[in-house]
Amino acid sequence: MDVATDTCILINLVVVGRLDLLKTIPPYVFHAATEVLDEIEDLDQKAAVDQAIASGLLSEAKLNQPGELSLFVNFNGTLGKGESACLALAKMRGWAIATDESKDPKWKKVITGAGFALINTPGILLAAIRAGALTIMEADEVKTKLEQRRFKMKFDSFGSLV
Amino acid sequence: MSLDANELGRRIRRIRENRGLTQQDLADLLGIPRPAVGQIEAGNRSLDSVELMKLSRELGFDPKDLFADEFNEDQDSVTVLFRSDPELATNHQLNQAIAHWSELCRQFTELEKLVGADRKCVSPALYELPPPGNKWEAIQQGNIIADYERGRLKLGTAPLPDLPEIVEGQGVRVGRLPLDDCISGLFLADDKNGLAILVNADHSEQRQLFSYAHEYGHLLFDRKEKATISRRSEREKLNEIRANSFAAALLLPEEGIREFLMRVGKSQDLFQVQEIYDEEGESVRAQRRSAAEPFSVQFYDVVHLAFNFGVSYESALWRLKSLKIISEEEREELSSREDAARDFRNLLRRQSGHERQIQGGNFQHKLLMLALEAYRLGEISKAKLREIGGTLEVPPHQIDAFSRSAEPAETAEGPMLPH
């Protein structure tokens, strides 16, 4: 299953140094639109994502079909370019969306209202545990690191989910 | 209608041609080889989203228009501007200023709709006068409508340093950006940009105030043209004369000038007459002949007048002449005292602590407030808010700080996986 990832997912995985997980959880194949990559402002984070693309952990997706462009510019009336690109890819190519931005009422309304298949960082970690690419202890360490950066998860340990 | 690559290419070519650009110009703009532009226009090469947004930003069109069922560029005031002014195509800096201004205006219009502010907006009057047949008629029309506007807006005869704010109160977007020296301002009028006035930020405050009034005049008279640029070289055109006459009469109303001159003892009446009426049905008349040469307007009177009304020395002189308060010879003589006038104005400025500052025209602030409100109401996402902040040169961390108060309390994530 192809997945269009947003910027938050990439940054979360960069800060915990686990972009590699994107390649370890089949059937998901991750893509980042050019607009999503452009939204990463921190140069070190940008370099890490570029390296991940070069290593084939994810690929850059370009919107270039008239239907995709049309959707993109219409979404961009109320959403950011990265978000609009994700939505256009998901809608036109039937992809899932990877996003963590649940605090944003507008974004949340759009992605939940349109019936997109969704995955988030805790979901990626859980899938990685199930795929044997991550232990529960490693996943909990990642959780702790993310929570130090104000990304809260509503469970104590990944052990309770597996 | 679903658009195919051929039609998209045709539409891009029409935009390019309407802007007076060559394929090479477009190629330089996008940083791609010229043959690639030919391929895009022929529908043989896809344009990607990054190229599309760059094109829209640089050429000042709404990218949504490209995908509309009916592609009608005649509705777009920026296109009208480029068609009417072929010089624009060769002036990249001016192009960019107009494109940027149009982008901000379009954004403003969209946000107004999203927060419902569009329903509370008023529009300035539209005076559908017959086109002036000669300069005299143009001046007369400008004068009459300026008086009428002062009355309609209940402005009395006082100076209007807050003219931009008054114009904004009429639902007009008002802004200033650096433009070429030969351009004082421009207006745009269409559904997407709304009614918008832009003046040259590099000109003096007094000149900017005059330009606001001039462009406002265009909106009142010439709005149906959708857009014009006010260039120095076109000051002899009748609609430019009319807008100039309107601006002079709006900023320097005849009654206000005469009241001012009377206050400084430069009344035009050689004989001062006072009559008092009593209830016996009789009036008592008192009469005094003024001192010799009471009415000789000096350069310092003109400076004082100009300072008070926030206009330039020269425009005050021309206005006094057009009201026949001074003769052409006097105007020339006073004009030759420009250096003394400048020194005297500086003195007034020092004594009062400041030049009369133009008030209002904080369009960017209003756009930012509108965007924050749209975010608070859940009409735009935070990423869009940041994007709008970017066009206003507000750093993302500041936008994040402003938006935090409008956000829900901290949330926690459970795992999400597609089934």
Coordinates of C-alpha atoms in Angstrom, one line a residue:
Chain A
M1 CA 0.0 0.0 0.0
D2 CA 1.4 3.4 -1.0
V3 CA 1.4 6.1 1.6
A4 CA 1.8 9.8 1.2
T5 CA 3.6 11.1 4.3
D6 CA 3.3 14.6 5.8
T7 CA 6.1 16.6 7.3
C8 CA 5.4 15.8 10.9
I9 CA 5.9 12.1 10.4
L10 CA 9.2 12.6 8.8
I11 CA 10.4 15.0 11.4
N12 CA 9.3 12.7 14.2
L13 CA 11.3 9.8 12.7
V14 CA 14.3 12.0 12.0
V15 CA 14.5 13.3 15.6
V16 CA 14.5 9.7 17.0
G17 CA 16.9 8.6 14.2
R18 CA 14.5 5.9 12.9
L19 CA 13.7 6.8 9.3
D20 CA 14.8 3.3 8.5
L21 CA 11.5 2.0 9.9
L22 CA 9.7 3.3 6.8
K23 CA 11.3 0.4 4.8
T24 CA 10.6 -2.3 7.4
I25 CA 6.8 -2.4 7.6
P26 CA 5.4 -4.0 4.4
P27 CA 3.0 -3.6 2.7
Y28 CA 3.5 0.1 3.2
V29 CA 5.6 2.0 0.7
F30 CA 6.2 5.6 1.7
H31 CA 6.3 8.7 -0.5
A32 CA 6.9 12.4 0.3
A33 CA 5.6 15.0 -2.1
T34 CA 8.1 17.7 -3.1
E35 CA 6.0 20.3 -1.1
V36 CA 6.4 18.1 2.0
L37 CA 10.1 18.0 1.6
D38 CA 10.2 21.7 1.1
E39 CA 8.5 22.3 4.5
I40 CA 11.4 20.8 6.4
E41 CA 13.3 23.9 7.5
D42 CA 16.0 22.4 9.7
L43 CA 19.0 21.7 7.5
D44 CA 20.2 18.7 9.5
Q45 CA 16.7 17.2 9.3
K46 CA 16.5 18.0 5.6
A47 CA 19.8 16.3 5.0
A48 CA 18.6 13.2 6.9
V49 CA 15.5 12.9 4.8
D50 CA 17.5 13.5 1.6
Q51 CA 19.8 10.7 2.7
A52 CA 16.7 8.4 3.3
I53 CA 15.4 9.1 -0.2
A54 CA 18.9 8.4 -1.7
S55 CA 18.9 5.1 0.3
G56 CA 15.5 4.2 -1.0
L57 CA 13.7 4.3 2.4
L58 CA 11.1 6.5 0.8
S59 CA 10.6 8.3 -2.5
E60 CA 9.9 11.8 -3.7
A61 CA 6.5 12.1 -5.4
K62 CA 5.7 14.9 -7.9
L63 CA 2.2 16.1 -8.7
N64 CA 2.1 16.5 -12.4
Q65 CA -1.2 15.3 -13.8
P66 CA -3.9 17.9 -14.5
G67 CA -6.3 16.2 -12.1
E68 CA -3.8 16.1 -9.3
L69 CA -2.8 19.7 -9.9
S70 CA -6.4 20.8 -9.9
L71 CA -7.0 19.1 -6.6
F72 CA -3.8 20.5 -5.1
V73 CA -4.5 24.1 -5.9
N74 CA -8.1 23.8 -4.6
F75 CA -7.0 22.2 -1.3
N76 CA -4.3 24.9 -1.0
G77 CA -7.0 27.5 -0.5
T78 CA -7.3 26.4 3.1
L79 CA -4.5 24.0 3.7
G80 CA -0.7 24.2 3.5
K81 CA 1.1 23.1 0.3
G82 CA 2.4 19.9 1.9
E83 CA -1.0 18.9 3.3
S84 CA -2.6 19.7 -0.1
A85 CA 0.0 17.6 -1.9
C86 CA -0.6 14.7 0.4
L87 CA -4.4 14.9 -0.1
A88 CA -4.1 15.2 -3.9
L89 CA -1.8 12.1 -4.0
A90 CA -4.1 10.2 -1.7
K91 CA -7.2 11.1 -3.6
M92 CA -6.0 10.6 -7.2
R93 CA -3.7 7.7 -6.6
G94 CA -5.7 5.9 -3.9
W95 CA -2.8 6.2 -1.4
A96 CA -3.0 6.2 2.4
I97 CA -1.9 9.3 4.3
A98 CA 0.7 9.3 7.1
T99 CA 0.2 12.2 9.5
D100 CA 0.5 13.2 13.1
E101 CA -1.1 16.6 13.0
S102 CA -4.3 15.7 14.9
K103 CA -4.3 19.0 16.9
D104 CA -5.1 21.0 13.9
P105 CA -8.9 21.2 13.6
K106 CA -9.0 21.9 9.9
W107 CA -6.6 19.2 8.9
K108 CA -8.2 16.7 11.2
K109 CA -11.7 17.5 9.7
V110 CA -10.5 17.1 6.1
I111 CA -8.6 13.8 6.6
T112 CA -11.1 12.1 8.7
G113 CA -14.1 13.4 6.8
A114 CA -13.0 12.1 3.4
G115 CA -12.4 8.5 4.5
F116 CA -8.7 8.3 3.8
A117 CA -6.7 5.3 5.1
L118 CA -4.5 6.9 7.8
I119 CA -1.3 5.9 9.6
N120 CA 0.6 7.9 12.3
T121 CA 3.9 7.6 14.1
P122 CA 2.6 5.3 16.9
G123 CA 1.0 3.2 14.1
I124 CA 4.3 2.9 12.3
L125 CA 6.1 1.9 15.5
L126 CA 3.4 -0.7 16.3
A127 CA 3.6 -2.1 12.7
A128 CA 7.4 -2.2 13.1
I129 CA 7.0 -4.2 16.3
R130 CA 4.6 -6.6 14.6
A131 CA 7.0 -7.0 11.7
G132 CA 9.9 -7.8 14.1
A133 CA 11.8 -4.7 13.1
L134 CA 11.5 -3.1 16.6
T135 CA 11.3 -4.4 20.1
I136 CA 8.8 -3.1 22.6
M137 CA 11.6 -1.7 24.6
E138 CA 13.0 0.2 21.6
A139 CA 9.5 1.5 20.7
D140 CA 9.0 2.7 24.3
E141 CA 12.3 4.5 24.1
V142 CA 11.2 6.2 20.9
K143 CA 7.9 7.1 22.7
T144 CA 9.8 8.7 25.6
K145 CA 12.0 10.7 23.2
L146 CA 8.9 12.0 21.3
E147 CA 7.0 12.8 24.4
Q148 CA 10.0 15.0 25.5
R149 CA 9.2 16.9 22.3
R150 CA 5.5 17.4 23.3
F151 CA 4.3 14.5 21.1
K152 CA 2.1 12.7 23.6
M153 CA 0.7 9.1 23.2
K154 CA -2.3 8.0 25.0
F155 CA -1.0 4.7 26.3
D156 CA 1.8 3.8 28.8
S157 CA 3.7 1.2 26.7
F158 CA 3.6 -0.4 23.3
G159 CA 3.5 -3.6 25.3
S160 CA -0.2 -2.9 26.1
L161 CA -1.0 -2.8 22.4
V162 CA 0.8 -5.9 21.1
Chain B
M1 CA -14.8 19.4 -16.6
S2 CA -11.7 17.3 -16.3
L3 CA -8.8 19.2 -18.0
D4 CA -6.3 17.4 -20.2
A5 CA -2.7 18.3 -20.7
N6 CA -3.4 19.9 -24.1
E7 CA -5.9 22.3 -22.7
L8 CA -3.7 23.1 -19.6
G9 CA -0.9 23.9 -22.0
R10 CA -3.1 26.1 -24.1
R11 CA -4.2 28.0 -21.0
I12 CA -0.6 28.5 -19.9
R13 CA 0.3 29.8 -23.3
R14 CA -2.5 32.3 -23.2
I15 CA -1.4 33.6 -19.8
R16 CA 2.2 33.9 -21.1
E17 CA 1.0 35.8 -24.2
N18 CA -1.3 38.1 -22.3
R19 CA 1.7 39.0 -20.1
G20 CA 3.7 39.8 -23.2
L21 CA 6.3 37.2 -22.3
T22 CA 8.3 35.0 -24.7
Q23 CA 8.8 31.2 -24.1
Q24 CA 12.4 32.1 -23.2
D25 CA 11.1 34.5 -20.5
L26 CA 9.0 31.7 -19.1
A27 CA 11.8 29.3 -19.3
D28 CA 14.1 31.7 -17.4
L29 CA 11.4 32.2 -14.8
L30 CA 11.0 28.5 -14.2
G31 CA 14.7 27.6 -14.6
I32 CA 14.0 25.1 -17.4
P33 CA 15.2 25.0 -21.0
R34 CA 13.1 26.9 -23.6
P35 CA 12.0 23.8 -25.6
A36 CA 10.5 22.5 -22.3
V37 CA 8.2 25.4 -22.3
G38 CA 7.1 24.6 -25.8
Q39 CA 6.5 21.0 -24.8
I40 CA 4.4 22.2 -21.8
E41 CA 2.3 24.5 -24.0
A42 CA 1.8 21.7 -26.5
G43 CA 0.6 19.4 -23.8
N44 CA 3.6 17.0 -24.3
R45 CA 5.3 17.7 -21.0
S46 CA 3.7 17.8 -17.6
L47 CA 4.0 20.9 -15.5
D48 CA 4.6 19.9 -11.9
S49 CA 3.0 21.5 -8.8
V50 CA 6.2 23.4 -7.8
E51 CA 6.5 24.9 -11.3
L52 CA 2.8 25.7 -11.4
M53 CA 3.0 27.6 -8.0
K54 CA 6.1 29.4 -9.1
L55 CA 4.4 30.5 -12.3
S56 CA 1.3 31.7 -10.4
R57 CA 3.4 33.6 -7.9
E58 CA 5.6 35.3 -10.5
L59 CA 2.9 36.1 -13.0
G60 CA 0.2 37.1 -10.4
F61 CA -2.6 34.8 -11.4
D62 CA -4.8 32.5 -9.3
P63 CA -3.7 28.9 -10.1
K64 CA -7.3 27.8 -9.6
D65 CA -8.3 29.8 -12.6
L66 CA -6.3 27.4 -14.8
F67 CA -8.6 24.6 -13.9
A68 CA -11.9 26.4 -14.0
D69 CA -14.6 25.1 -16.3
E70 CA -14.5 28.3 -18.2
F71 CA -11.1 29.9 -18.6
N72 CA -11.9 33.6 -18.9
E73 CA -8.9 35.8 -18.4
D74 CA -10.8 38.9 -19.2
Q75 CA -12.2 38.8 -15.7
D76 CA -8.7 39.1 -14.2
S77 CA -7.6 42.6 -13.4
V78 CA -3.9 41.7 -13.5
T79 CA -4.3 40.4 -17.0
V80 CA -6.1 43.6 -18.0
L81 CA -3.3 45.6 -16.5
F82 CA -0.7 43.8 -18.6
R83 CA -2.7 44.1 -21.7
S84 CA -3.2 47.8 -21.3
D85 CA 0.4 48.5 -20.4
P86 CA 2.9 46.7 -22.6
E87 CA 5.8 48.3 -20.7
L88 CA 5.0 45.9 -17.8
A89 CA 6.3 42.9 -19.6
T90 CA 9.8 44.2 -19.6
N91 CA 9.9 45.3 -16.0
H92 CA 10.5 42.3 -13.9
Q93 CA 10.6 44.2 -10.6
L94 CA 7.3 45.9 -11.2
N95 CA 5.9 42.6 -12.4
Q96 CA 6.8 41.0 -9.1
A97 CA 5.4 43.8 -7.0
I98 CA 2.1 43.6 -8.8
A99 CA 2.0 39.8 -8.6
H100 CA 2.8 39.9 -4.9
W101 CA 0.2 42.6 -4.2
S102 CA -2.4 40.6 -6.2
E103 CA -1.6 37.4 -4.3
L104 CA -2.1 39.2 -1.0
C105 CA -5.4 40.7 -2.2
R106 CA -6.7 37.4 -3.4
Q107 CA -5.7 35.8 -0.1
F108 CA -7.6 38.6 1.7
T109 CA -10.7 38.0 -0.4
E110 CA -10.6 34.2 0.3
L111 CA -10.1 34.7 4.0
E112 CA -12.9 37.2 4.2
K113 CA -15.3 34.7 2.7
L114 CA -14.1 31.9 5.0
V115 CA -14.7 33.9 8.2
G116 CA -17.9 35.5 6.8
A117 CA -16.4 39.0 6.8
D118 CA -17.3 39.6 3.2
R119 CA -21.0 39.9 4.1
K120 CA -20.3 42.8 6.3
C121 CA -18.2 44.8 3.8
V122 CA -19.4 47.9 2.0
S123 CA -18.2 49.1 -1.4
P124 CA -17.4 52.6 -2.4
A125 CA -19.8 54.4 -4.6
L126 CA -19.4 54.1 -8.4
Y127 CA -20.0 57.3 -10.3
E128 CA -21.0 56.5 -13.8
L129 CA -20.3 59.8 -15.3
P130 CA -20.1 60.4 -19.1
P131 CA -16.4 60.3 -20.2
P132 CA -15.0 63.8 -20.0
G133 CA -14.8 65.4 -23.5
N134 CA -11.9 67.7 -22.6
K135 CA -9.6 68.8 -19.8
W136 CA -12.1 71.3 -18.4
E137 CA -14.8 68.7 -18.0
A138 CA -12.3 66.3 -16.4
I139 CA -11.4 68.8 -13.8
Q140 CA -15.0 69.8 -13.2
Q141 CA -16.0 66.2 -12.7
G142 CA -13.1 65.5 -10.3
N143 CA -14.0 68.6 -8.3
I144 CA -17.7 67.9 -8.1
I145 CA -17.3 64.3 -7.0
A146 CA -14.6 65.1 -4.4
D147 CA -17.1 67.5 -2.8
Y148 CA -19.8 64.9 -3.1
E149 CA -17.6 62.2 -1.5
R150 CA -16.6 64.5 1.4
G151 CA -20.3 65.1 2.0
R152 CA -21.2 61.4 1.6
L153 CA -18.5 60.3 4.0
K154 CA -19.2 63.2 6.4
L155 CA -15.6 64.4 6.2
G156 CA -16.3 68.1 6.7
T157 CA -13.5 70.4 5.6
A158 CA -10.7 69.0 7.8
P159 CA -7.4 67.6 6.6
L160 CA -7.4 63.8 5.8
P161 CA -4.2 62.3 7.1
D162 CA -6.2 59.2 7.7
L163 CA -7.5 58.9 4.1
P164 CA -6.1 55.3 3.7
E165 CA -8.2 54.3 6.7
I166 CA -11.2 56.1 5.3
V167 CA -10.8 54.3 2.0
E168 CA -10.3 51.0 3.8
G169 CA -13.5 51.6 5.6
Q170 CA -15.1 51.6 2.1
G171 CA -14.0 48.0 1.6
V172 CA -10.9 48.8 -0.4
R173 CA -7.6 47.0 0.1
V174 CA -4.9 49.7 0.5
G175 CA -1.2 49.0 0.4
R176 CA 2.2 50.5 -0.5
L177 CA 5.1 48.8 -2.1
P178 CA 8.3 50.1 -3.8
L179 CA 7.4 50.8 -7.5
D180 CA 9.3 52.6 -10.3
D181 CA 9.7 56.3 -9.7
C182 CA 7.6 57.2 -12.7
I183 CA 4.6 55.2 -11.2
S184 CA 2.6 56.8 -8.4
G185 CA 0.2 53.9 -7.9
L186 CA -2.3 51.5 -9.5
F187 CA -5.7 50.0 -8.8
L188 CA -7.1 46.5 -9.3
A189 CA -10.9 45.8 -9.3
D190 CA -12.3 42.3 -9.8
D191 CA -14.0 39.6 -7.8
K192 CA -10.8 37.9 -6.7
N193 CA -8.6 40.9 -5.9
G194 CA -11.5 42.9 -4.6
L195 CA -11.1 46.7 -4.9
A196 CA -7.4 47.3 -4.3
I197 CA -5.2 50.4 -4.3
L198 CA -1.4 50.2 -4.3
V199 CA 0.8 53.3 -4.0
N200 CA 4.6 53.8 -4.4
A201 CA 6.2 53.4 -1.0
D202 CA 9.4 55.1 -2.3
H203 CA 7.6 58.4 -2.7
S204 CA 7.3 61.0 0.0
E205 CA 4.5 60.7 2.5
Q206 CA 2.7 63.7 1.0
R207 CA 2.9 62.2 -2.4
Q208 CA 1.7 58.9 -1.2
L209 CA -1.3 60.6 0.4
F210 CA -2.1 62.3 -3.0
S211 CA -1.7 58.9 -4.7
Y212 CA -4.2 57.3 -2.3
A213 CA -6.7 60.0 -3.2
H214 CA -5.9 59.7 -6.9
E215 CA -6.3 55.9 -7.0
Y216 CA -9.4 56.2 -4.9
G217 CA -10.7 58.6 -7.6
H218 CA -10.0 55.9 -10.2
L219 CA -12.0 53.4 -8.3
L220 CA -14.9 55.8 -8.1
F221 CA -14.8 56.7 -11.8
D222 CA -13.0 54.0 -13.7
R223 CA -13.6 50.8 -11.7
K224 CA -15.1 49.1 -14.8
E225 CA -11.8 49.2 -16.5
K226 CA -10.6 46.7 -13.9
A227 CA -7.1 48.1 -13.6
T228 CA -4.8 51.0 -14.5
I229 CA -1.3 52.1 -13.6
S230 CA -0.8 55.8 -12.9
R231 CA 2.3 56.8 -14.8
R232 CA 3.8 60.3 -14.9
S233 CA 3.9 60.1 -18.7
E234 CA 0.1 59.7 -18.9
R235 CA -0.8 62.7 -16.8
E236 CA -2.4 64.4 -19.8
K237 CA -5.0 61.6 -20.3
L238 CA -8.4 62.8 -19.4
N239 CA -9.1 60.1 -16.8
E240 CA -5.8 60.9 -15.1
I241 CA -6.6 64.6 -15.1
R242 CA -10.0 63.8 -13.6
A243 CA -8.4 61.6 -10.9
N244 CA -5.8 64.3 -10.1
S245 CA -8.5 66.9 -9.9
F246 CA -10.5 64.7 -7.6
A247 CA -7.4 64.0 -5.4
A248 CA -6.6 67.7 -5.1
A249 CA -10.1 68.7 -4.3
L250 CA -10.6 65.8 -1.8
L251 CA -7.4 66.5 0.1
L252 CA -7.6 70.3 -0.1
P253 CA -11.3 71.2 -0.1
E254 CA -12.0 74.7 -1.2
E255 CA -14.0 75.5 2.0
G256 CA -11.3 74.1 4.2
I257 CA -8.6 76.2 2.4
R258 CA -10.6 79.4 2.7
E259 CA -11.3 78.7 6.4
F260 CA -7.6 78.1 7.0
L261 CA -6.6 81.3 5.2
M262 CA -9.1 83.2 7.1
R263 CA -7.7 81.9 10.4
V264 CA -4.3 83.2 9.4
G265 CA -5.7 86.5 8.4
K266 CA -5.5 85.9 4.6
S267 CA -9.1 86.4 3.8
Q268 CA -9.9 87.3 0.3
D269 CA -12.4 90.0 1.3
L270 CA -10.9 93.4 1.3
F271 CA -13.8 94.6 3.4
Q272 CA -14.6 92.6 6.5
V273 CA -18.3 92.9 7.2
Q274 CA -20.1 91.7 10.2
E275 CA -23.9 91.9 10.8
I276 CA -25.7 91.2 14.0
Y277 CA -29.4 90.5 13.9
D278 CA -31.5 91.4 16.9
E279 CA -35.1 90.5 17.7
E280 CA -36.3 94.0 16.7
G281 CA -36.1 92.9 13.1
E282 CA -33.1 95.0 12.3
S283 CA -29.5 94.0 11.7
V284 CA -26.5 96.0 12.9
R285 CA -23.8 96.2 10.3
A286 CA -20.1 96.7 11.2
Q287 CA -17.5 97.2 8.5
R288 CA -13.7 97.4 8.5
R289 CA -11.3 97.9 5.7
S290 CA -8.4 95.5 5.9
A291 CA -4.8 96.7 6.1
A292 CA -2.9 97.2 2.8
E293 CA -2.1 94.0 0.8
P294 CA -3.9 91.8 3.4
F295 CA -4.3 89.0 1.0
S296 CA -0.8 88.5 -0.3
V297 CA -0.2 84.7 0.3
Q298 CA 3.4 84.1 1.2
F299 CA 5.4 80.9 0.9
Y300 CA 5.1 80.3 4.6
D301 CA 1.3 80.4 4.4
V302 CA 1.5 77.8 1.6
V303 CA 3.9 75.6 3.6
H304 CA 1.6 75.9 6.7
L305 CA -1.4 75.0 4.6
A306 CA 0.4 72.1 2.9
F307 CA 1.7 70.9 6.3
N308 CA -1.7 71.1 7.8
F309 CA -3.4 69.1 5.0
G310 CA -0.5 66.7 4.6
V311 CA 0.1 67.5 1.0
S312 CA 3.2 68.7 -0.9
Y313 CA 4.1 72.4 -1.3
E314 CA 3.6 72.1 -5.1
S315 CA 0.2 70.5 -4.9
A316 CA -0.9 73.2 -2.4
L317 CA 0.3 75.9 -4.9
W318 CA -1.6 74.3 -7.8
R319 CA -4.7 74.0 -5.7
L320 CA -4.6 77.6 -4.6
K321 CA -4.1 78.6 -8.2
S322 CA -7.0 76.5 -9.5
L323 CA -9.2 78.1 -6.9
K324 CA -8.0 81.5 -8.1
I325 CA -6.7 82.4 -4.7
I326 CA -3.4 83.1 -6.3
S327 CA -2.6 83.9 -9.9
E328 CA -0.3 82.0 -12.2
E329 CA 2.4 84.7 -11.7
E330 CA 2.1 84.3 -7.9
R331 CA 2.3 80.5 -8.3
E332 CA 5.5 80.7 -10.3
E333 CA 7.0 83.2 -7.9
L334 CA 6.1 81.0 -4.9
S335 CA 7.3 77.9 -6.6
S336 CA 10.7 79.5 -7.0
R337 CA 10.9 79.7 -3.2
E338 CA 10.9 75.9 -2.9
D339 CA 14.2 75.9 -0.9
A340 CA 12.8 78.3 1.7
A341 CA 9.6 76.3 1.7
R342 CA 11.5 73.1 2.5
D343 CA 13.4 74.8 5.3
F344 CA 10.2 76.2 6.7
R345 CA 8.5 72.8 6.6
N346 CA 11.4 71.2 8.4
L347 CA 11.0 73.9 11.1
L348 CA 7.3 73.1 11.4
R349 CA 8.1 69.4 11.6
R350 CA 10.7 70.0 14.4
Q351 CA 8.3 72.2 16.3
S352 CA 5.4 69.8 16.1
G353 CA 7.7 66.8 16.7
H354 CA 6.6 65.0 13.6
E355 CA 5.3 65.4 10.1
R356 CA 1.6 64.6 9.8
Q357 CA 1.9 60.8 9.4
I358 CA -0.4 59.0 7.0
Q359 CA -2.7 56.9 9.1
G360 CA -4.0 53.5 8.1
G361 CA -2.9 51.4 5.1
N362 CA -1.9 48.6 7.4
F363 CA -3.2 46.0 5.0
Q364 CA -0.7 43.4 5.9
H365 CA -1.7 43.6 9.6
K366 CA -5.3 43.1 8.7
L367 CA -4.5 40.2 6.5
L368 CA -2.6 38.5 9.3
M369 CA -5.5 39.1 11.8
L370 CA -7.9 37.7 9.3
A371 CA -5.7 34.6 8.8
L372 CA -5.5 34.1 12.6
E373 CA -9.3 34.4 12.9
A374 CA -9.7 31.8 10.1
Y375 CA -7.4 29.5 11.9
R376 CA -9.3 30.0 15.2
L377 CA -12.5 29.2 13.5
G378 CA -11.0 26.0 12.0
E379 CA -11.4 27.3 8.4
I380 CA -7.7 27.0 7.6
S381 CA -4.9 24.7 8.8
K382 CA -1.9 25.8 10.8
A383 CA 0.3 25.0 7.8
K384 CA -1.8 27.4 5.7
L385 CA -1.6 30.0 8.4
R386 CA 2.2 29.7 8.3
E387 CA 2.2 30.0 4.6
I388 CA 0.2 33.2 4.7
G389 CA 2.6 34.4 7.4
G390 CA 5.4 33.6 5.0
T391 CA 3.9 35.9 2.3
L392 CA 3.9 38.6 4.9
E393 CA 7.4 37.9 6.0
V394 CA 6.4 36.8 9.5
P395 CA 8.7 34.0 10.7
P396 CA 7.0 30.6 11.4
H397 CA 8.0 30.6 15.1
Q398 CA 6.1 33.8 15.5
I399 CA 3.1 32.5 13.7
D400 CA 3.2 29.4 16.0
A401 CA 3.3 31.6 19.1
F402 CA 0.3 33.6 17.9
S403 CA -1.7 30.5 16.9
R404 CA -1.0 28.6 20.1
S405 CA -3.7 30.4 22.1
A406 CA -6.3 29.4 19.5
E407 CA -5.4 25.8 19.7
P408 CA -7.2 23.1 21.6
A409 CA -5.6 21.7 24.8
E410 CA -2.8 19.2 24.3
T411 CA -3.9 16.0 22.8
A412 CA -2.5 12.5 22.9
E413 CA -2.1 10.1 20.0
G414 CA -3.2 6.5 19.8
P415 CA -1.9 4.3 17.0
M416 CA -3.6 4.6 13.6
L417 CA -3.1 1.9 11.0
P418 CA -5.1 1.3 7.9
H419 CA -7.2 -1.8 8.1

